[in-house]
Amino acid sequence: MNGKDIWEKSRHAIQARQLAAMSALEFKSAKVLWAEISKLLHTASDDGVLKTKKHELQSLLKTTPQPKQGKNVRAVMVGAEKKNFRRSQDLPHIARSDGAWFDFSILVDETKKPAAIIGFDFEIRFPDSQPIPFLRYDLNTPGHNNQDDGLRFHIHPGHDDVMIHSAPMSPLEILQQFLYGLPIPSHPRKF
Amino acid sequence: MIYPVSADELLQRITSQPEDGNIWLVIITPTQDHEDLVNDLYDTLGIFIEGSIDALSGSRGLDSLLEALNRSEASYSILAGFKSWGASDWQKLDRLRSRLMRRRGACMILDNYESNLLFRNAPNLASWIGPRVYPFTYGTELLTEEEQQSRLQSFQQWSGQTDAEVIALAETQSLPSDPEYGEWLVLLGRGDLIER
Amino acid sequence: MSERLQRFRKMMAAFEGAADPAKALEQGYYVHAPGKLLVDQIVNRIALRPASSHLLVGGIGTGKTTQLLMAQRQLQEIEDIAAYYLDVSTYTDIRNLKPGLLIAILGMELCGFLTESEKAPFQQEIVAIEQSAYGYPSSRSEEQLLRNLITPWNEGLLTMKPSFTGQNILEEAVCKIWKFCSEDYSIKYVFIFDGLDRSQDLKCFSELIRSDLQFMTSIGMGVILVGPSAFLYSMPKNDDRDLTDNLYYQPCFDVERDIESHKFFSNVLRTRLLNVDFIDQKAIDKLILYSGGVLRDLIKLAETSVEEVYASGDDALEIRHIEKAAYGLGRNKLFGISELELDLLRKSIENNQFAIGSPESISLVTSGRVLEYRYPGTRYAVHPVLRAQLQASVKAA
């Protein structure tokens, strides 16, 4: 086995460990997930973490409706009308008081009981003064293992082409990190 | 000016109320939304108030409801099912209002007709409810049809592909597993095509 | 829980005591308004003549229960008076008002004063009282009995379909136990009966107080009773007013024309709003204006305005929060109005006049949609929040 094959094997082993550790991917429903997220956001607003006002949160946090053909996959997201592919602050997002801002989208499979989270993307963007422009967590949807490349759950640390395995974190934990865990240092390190 | 409340705002209001406040409020919404609203509140309210919830129905009559309320140990009660109640039921509830003092809080889900009956026949209960009478619009946290279409356009612009192309790829299990594509299928109502 | 949420819950808890007047008193939120409240008159008269009867009527939310509880407290401070507060609606559905009801409740309470050994010589009387109350000898707990609303075979006074006819037996029994309690202990008893203001059958109410009040004062007991405000407007000329020694009417406070009333309401708010930065005088004045001089409406508006502040993410109470709360209260008062009543309201707003006499006009006053003031002068006014709603809908049309 060459080094590249060894690395591929390791990627899948890491992924298996991640997914085994992530028991917090189950919720009663998309509605319950929406409520948990809403509570977190409102608490953050009460704590003074957010620049986005409480009454603005209700128009930002949305879910797709129940599909007409019965239970299916639903999305819980920030920002309704447009997916923010261009990272534009002109599109709806949640803003922190320190200038960082973020949005996310989570896919919930309600055909299972309990419902299961099968994919998400969370991205936080930082002010220009910061060394990295953004941090993004992706959980790819379950697909062929070789499509995933053993990186179903990964982070983009500031560049769309750079991916590393992520620690096993649930959407609520990632959101908590976005709210409380990534402060902008007042005195950035200099080299 | 009309001030309808959304699910989010309603949950915030109830969250702000003290834990032993015994605060009652009325939510007014069309009958066809009552069942869904009861289920939603039952699932979500406990997350906000960090307490137990029960959903009780008035469909078996006042005495049965009072008994259920007195027996219940839940922090908060969601009450609905007042369709069969007439003026005399509301008048009786009004006379027995003192027996409602033991609840942490409750919300009564009524339609316009039921609200008229309550406020006509239960003046003491009405006084106690006070300003907490909220017209409620069900589903404001859901994407509208227009919003879904607009969001889909942003996906199309991003990838250069059409909805039909994405569905075709999904059907042959050739669609990338990036979460954006999964969301695209969900917006098209084809979450069933996401590989499991 | 965030510190902000804790702070707001605490603020709201200060107002929520209004739902339970006993709680409000315990928490120290009672504000006394000398000359404005009837409690002083009632207590002074009872102190002079304990075996007297007092009937208090007043609009919904005008603070009657708070005054009764305060009266109880003040009477308890008089050395030889023991005052007891009872909410009749917790004993029975007051739809079934029947002569003897209050005597039966009184009897049950007096039985509760006796120790086991003291009960021994009164077994017959105790059975008579219980049978009068519940229709059968009670071996169940009081809690079970109070919930027993749908047992048609019971025929006592406190049950669904009272067909009780043994008033003489009941009165004799109560009289005997009362004599024992009052003579042996040299205490003058005063019983305060709340909850009857919710009665809608004025004829039954009239018969009840004619029978029961007369009995209670005849045996040397003091009685304070709350009655339905409609009683005042429906009394014939000669006159159910003589049914009690004293009749009191608690009107709304004319906060627009009486500066002392305005001050009183301001104090009621300031007692609860300890954080002076949270609300300014303009907002306080707005709350008082929108309350129309009804204490409960003041409390509810203030409490809901605080809730508005929290839900909107703001830090101080502003006029727009109060407007939203006032809108909700206006909605409340608009529901269930008949066309005739609506017409009366509109005319009243237009002409600045209101005459009480018709069933619709009485209904508007007793439901708190039109407010009656007695001081500095008698006048009627459409509740300010209702006025605002009606004027807004005229503008919109």
mmCIF file of N, CA and C in Angstrom, chain C residues 162-222:
data_model
loop_
_atom_site.group_PDB
_atom_site.id
_atom_site.type_symbol
_atom_site.label_atom_id
_atom_site.label_comp_id
_atom_site.label_asym_id
_atom_site.label_seq_id
_atom_site.Cartn_x
_atom_site.Cartn_y
_atom_site.Cartn_z
ATOM 1 N N PRO C 162 -78.930 21.977 43.666
ATOM 2 C CA PRO C 162 -79.378 22.001 45.057
ATOM 3 C C PRO C 162 -80.893 21.938 45.151
ATOM 4 N N SER C 163 -81.364 20.999 45.932
ATOM 5 C CA SER C 163 -82.806 20.941 46.183
ATOM 6 C C SER C 163 -83.027 20.909 47.688
ATOM 7 N N PHE C 164 -82.134 21.581 48.349
ATOM 8 C CA PHE C 164 -82.116 21.595 49.808
ATOM 9 C C PHE C 164 -83.316 22.345 50.359
ATOM 10 N N THR C 165 -83.922 21.782 51.395
ATOM 11 C CA THR C 165 -85.074 22.485 51.982
ATOM 12 C C THR C 165 -84.985 22.595 53.496
ATOM 13 N N GLY C 166 -83.848 22.195 54.041
ATOM 14 C CA GLY C 166 -83.793 22.160 55.503
ATOM 15 C C GLY C 166 -83.107 23.360 56.123
ATOM 16 N N GLN C 167 -83.514 24.559 55.735
ATOM 17 C CA GLN C 167 -82.773 25.735 56.194
ATOM 18 C C GLN C 167 -82.878 25.904 57.705
ATOM 19 N N ASN C 168 -84.040 25.629 58.255
ATOM 20 C CA ASN C 168 -84.186 25.795 59.713
ATOM 21 C C ASN C 168 -83.226 24.910 60.464
ATOM 22 N N ILE C 169 -83.105 23.681 59.993
ATOM 23 C CA ILE C 169 -82.207 22.726 60.664
ATOM 24 C C ILE C 169 -80.775 23.232 60.555
ATOM 25 N N LEU C 170 -80.428 23.723 59.377
ATOM 26 C CA LEU C 170 -79.079 24.238 59.145
ATOM 27 C C LEU C 170 -78.816 25.422 60.061
ATOM 28 N N GLU C 171 -79.757 26.348 60.107
ATOM 29 C CA GLU C 171 -79.549 27.548 60.916
ATOM 30 C C GLU C 171 -79.402 27.199 62.391
ATOM 31 N N GLU C 172 -80.225 26.278 62.838
ATOM 32 C CA GLU C 172 -80.137 25.850 64.247
ATOM 33 C C GLU C 172 -78.771 25.284 64.551
ATOM 34 N N ALA C 173 -78.301 24.427 63.636
ATOM 35 C CA ALA C 173 -77.008 23.758 63.834
ATOM 36 C C ALA C 173 -75.876 24.778 63.866
ATOM 37 N N VAL C 174 -75.906 25.692 62.921
ATOM 38 C CA VAL C 174 -74.838 26.697 62.844
ATOM 39 C C VAL C 174 -74.890 27.610 64.061
ATOM 40 N N CYS C 175 -76.087 27.927 64.457
ATOM 41 C CA CYS C 175 -76.259 28.821 65.611
ATOM 42 C C CYS C 175 -75.639 28.202 66.859
ATOM 43 N N LYS C 176 -75.868 26.919 67.035
ATOM 44 C CA LYS C 176 -75.346 26.235 68.233
ATOM 45 C C LYS C 176 -73.814 26.275 68.249
ATOM 46 N N ILE C 177 -73.223 25.935 67.125
ATOM 47 C CA ILE C 177 -71.754 25.887 67.068
ATOM 48 C C ILE C 177 -71.190 27.299 67.158
ATOM 49 N N TRP C 178 -71.865 28.218 66.540
ATOM 50 C CA TRP C 178 -71.426 29.611 66.582
ATOM 51 C C TRP C 178 -71.431 30.137 68.012
ATOM 52 N N LYS C 179 -72.470 29.797 68.737
ATOM 53 C CA LYS C 179 -72.590 30.253 70.136
ATOM 54 C C LYS C 179 -71.389 29.748 70.929
ATOM 55 N N PHE C 180 -71.060 28.488 70.695
ATOM 56 C CA PHE C 180 -69.929 27.901 71.407
ATOM 57 C C PHE C 180 -68.641 28.649 71.062
ATOM 58 N N CYS C 181 -68.415 28.855 69.798
ATOM 59 C CA CYS C 181 -67.179 29.510 69.339
ATOM 60 C C CYS C 181 -67.092 30.939 69.837
ATOM 61 N N SER C 182 -68.179 31.650 69.761
ATOM 62 C CA SER C 182 -68.086 33.094 70.025
ATOM 63 C C SER C 182 -68.186 33.397 71.513
ATOM 64 N N GLU C 183 -68.992 32.660 72.255
ATOM 65 C CA GLU C 183 -69.135 33.012 73.673
ATOM 66 C C GLU C 183 -67.931 32.546 74.453
ATOM 67 N N ASP C 184 -67.483 31.344 74.154
ATOM 68 C CA ASP C 184 -66.374 30.809 74.944
ATOM 69 C C ASP C 184 -65.090 31.572 74.733
ATOM 70 N N TYR C 185 -64.879 32.152 73.578
ATOM 71 C CA TYR C 185 -63.585 32.767 73.311
ATOM 72 C C TYR C 185 -63.633 34.295 73.344
ATOM 73 N N SER C 186 -64.821 34.856 73.533
ATOM 74 C CA SER C 186 -64.984 36.316 73.605
ATOM 75 C C SER C 186 -64.385 37.053 72.433
ATOM 76 N N ILE C 187 -64.423 36.422 71.308
ATOM 77 C CA ILE C 187 -63.878 37.045 70.106
ATOM 78 C C ILE C 187 -65.056 37.395 69.205
ATOM 79 N N LYS C 188 -64.941 38.517 68.544
ATOM 80 C CA LYS C 188 -65.980 38.886 67.583
ATOM 81 C C LYS C 188 -65.518 38.452 66.194
ATOM 82 N N TYR C 189 -66.360 37.662 65.563
ATOM 83 C CA TYR C 189 -65.990 37.095 64.274
ATOM 84 C C TYR C 189 -66.547 37.923 63.125
ATOM 85 N N VAL C 190 -65.700 38.062 62.131
ATOM 86 C CA VAL C 190 -66.129 38.721 60.896
ATOM 87 C C VAL C 190 -65.785 37.789 59.740
ATOM 88 N N PHE C 191 -66.770 37.515 58.907
ATOM 89 C CA PHE C 191 -66.528 36.671 57.742
ATOM 90 C C PHE C 191 -66.648 37.505 56.475
ATOM 91 N N ILE C 192 -65.658 37.322 55.647
ATOM 92 C CA ILE C 192 -65.602 38.098 54.393
ATOM 93 C C ILE C 192 -65.840 37.135 53.248
ATOM 94 N N PHE C 193 -66.915 37.317 52.521
ATOM 95 C CA PHE C 193 -67.272 36.423 51.417
ATOM 96 C C PHE C 193 -66.987 37.106 50.078
ATOM 97 N N ASP C 194 -66.021 36.551 49.384
ATOM 98 C CA ASP C 194 -65.667 37.088 48.066
ATOM 99 C C ASP C 194 -66.236 36.158 46.992
ATOM 100 N N GLY C 195 -66.218 36.605 45.759
ATOM 101 C CA GLY C 195 -66.570 35.733 44.631
ATOM 102 C C GLY C 195 -67.996 35.872 44.138
ATOM 103 N N LEU C 196 -68.878 36.475 44.953
ATOM 104 C CA LEU C 196 -70.282 36.554 44.518
ATOM 105 C C LEU C 196 -70.495 37.644 43.482
ATOM 106 N N ASP C 197 -69.473 38.455 43.236
ATOM 107 C CA ASP C 197 -69.611 39.493 42.219
ATOM 108 C C ASP C 197 -69.736 38.888 40.824
ATOM 109 N N ARG C 198 -69.376 37.609 40.709
ATOM 110 C CA ARG C 198 -69.458 36.960 39.385
ATOM 111 C C ARG C 198 -70.839 36.367 39.124
ATOM 112 N N SER C 199 -71.698 36.494 40.112
ATOM 113 C CA SER C 199 -73.045 35.968 39.917
ATOM 114 C C SER C 199 -73.800 36.821 38.913
ATOM 115 N N GLN C 200 -74.550 36.172 38.035
ATOM 116 C CA GLN C 200 -75.302 36.946 37.046
ATOM 117 C C GLN C 200 -76.798 36.920 37.329
ATOM 118 N N ASP C 201 -77.182 36.130 38.324
ATOM 119 C CA ASP C 201 -78.605 36.044 38.662
ATOM 120 C C ASP C 201 -78.881 36.958 39.837
ATOM 121 N N LEU C 202 -79.350 38.159 39.521
ATOM 122 C CA LEU C 202 -79.509 39.174 40.561
ATOM 123 C C LEU C 202 -80.635 38.825 41.529
ATOM 124 N N LYS C 203 -81.643 38.139 41.016
ATOM 125 C CA LYS C 203 -82.777 37.759 41.868
ATOM 126 C C LYS C 203 -82.293 36.775 42.930
ATOM 127 N N CYS C 204 -81.556 35.776 42.493
ATOM 128 C CA CYS C 204 -81.022 34.780 43.435
ATOM 129 C C CYS C 204 -80.074 35.429 44.434
ATOM 130 N N PHE C 205 -79.263 36.373 43.924
ATOM 131 C CA PHE C 205 -78.323 37.058 44.799
ATOM 132 C C PHE C 205 -79.093 37.819 45.875
ATOM 133 N N SER C 206 -80.102 38.497 45.449
ATOM 134 C CA SER C 206 -80.928 39.278 46.371
ATOM 135 C C SER C 206 -81.557 38.386 47.436
ATOM 136 N N GLU C 207 -82.099 37.251 47.020
ATOM 137 C CA GLU C 207 -82.728 36.319 47.967
ATOM 138 C C GLU C 207 -81.697 35.770 48.944
ATOM 139 N N LEU C 208 -80.536 35.492 48.409
ATOM 140 C CA LEU C 208 -79.465 34.919 49.238
ATOM 141 C C LEU C 208 -79.064 35.871 50.356
ATOM 142 N N ILE C 209 -78.819 37.125 49.992
ATOM 143 C CA ILE C 209 -78.345 38.028 51.041
ATOM 144 C C ILE C 209 -79.495 38.385 51.995
ATOM 145 N N ARG C 210 -80.700 38.420 51.460
ATOM 146 C CA ARG C 210 -81.839 38.697 52.343
ATOM 147 C C ARG C 210 -81.914 37.623 53.421
ATOM 148 N N SER C 211 -81.724 36.396 53.012
ATOM 149 C CA SER C 211 -81.849 35.282 53.966
ATOM 150 C C SER C 211 -80.591 35.130 54.824
ATOM 151 N N ASP C 212 -79.455 34.980 54.158
ATOM 152 C CA ASP C 212 -78.243 34.578 54.877
ATOM 153 C C ASP C 212 -77.617 35.705 55.681
ATOM 154 N N LEU C 213 -77.602 36.894 55.110
ATOM 155 C CA LEU C 213 -77.016 38.030 55.825
ATOM 156 C C LEU C 213 -77.804 38.329 57.093
ATOM 157 N N GLN C 214 -79.097 38.238 56.942
ATOM 158 C CA GLN C 214 -79.979 38.514 58.084
ATOM 159 C C GLN C 214 -79.673 37.536 59.219
ATOM 160 N N PHE C 215 -79.535 36.274 58.846
ATOM 161 C CA PHE C 215 -79.237 35.257 59.862
ATOM 162 C C PHE C 215 -77.901 35.543 60.533
ATOM 163 N N MET C 216 -76.896 35.824 59.724
ATOM 164 C CA MET C 216 -75.544 35.974 60.259
ATOM 165 C C MET C 216 -75.444 37.183 61.183
ATOM 166 N N THR C 217 -76.040 38.277 60.814
ATOM 167 C CA THR C 217 -75.958 39.440 61.701
ATOM 168 C C THR C 217 -76.841 39.231 62.937
ATOM 169 N N SER C 218 -77.905 38.454 62.784
ATOM 170 C CA SER C 218 -78.792 38.233 63.937
ATOM 171 C C SER C 218 -78.101 37.426 65.026
ATOM 172 N N ILE C 219 -77.133 36.593 64.634
ATOM 173 C CA ILE C 219 -76.428 35.810 65.660
ATOM 174 C C ILE C 219 -75.169 36.539 66.146
ATOM 175 N N GLY C 220 -74.989 37.784 65.669
ATOM 176 C CA GLY C 220 -73.906 38.608 66.214
ATOM 177 C C GLY C 220 -72.627 38.537 65.422
ATOM 178 N N MET C 221 -72.716 38.167 64.158
ATOM 179 C CA MET C 221 -71.528 38.027 63.331
ATOM 180 C C MET C 221 -71.379 39.231 62.413
ATOM 181 N N GLY C 222 -70.169 39.581 62.101
ATOM 182 C CA GLY C 222 -69.936 40.619 61.109
ATOM 183 C C GLY C 222 -69.770 39.971 59.743
#
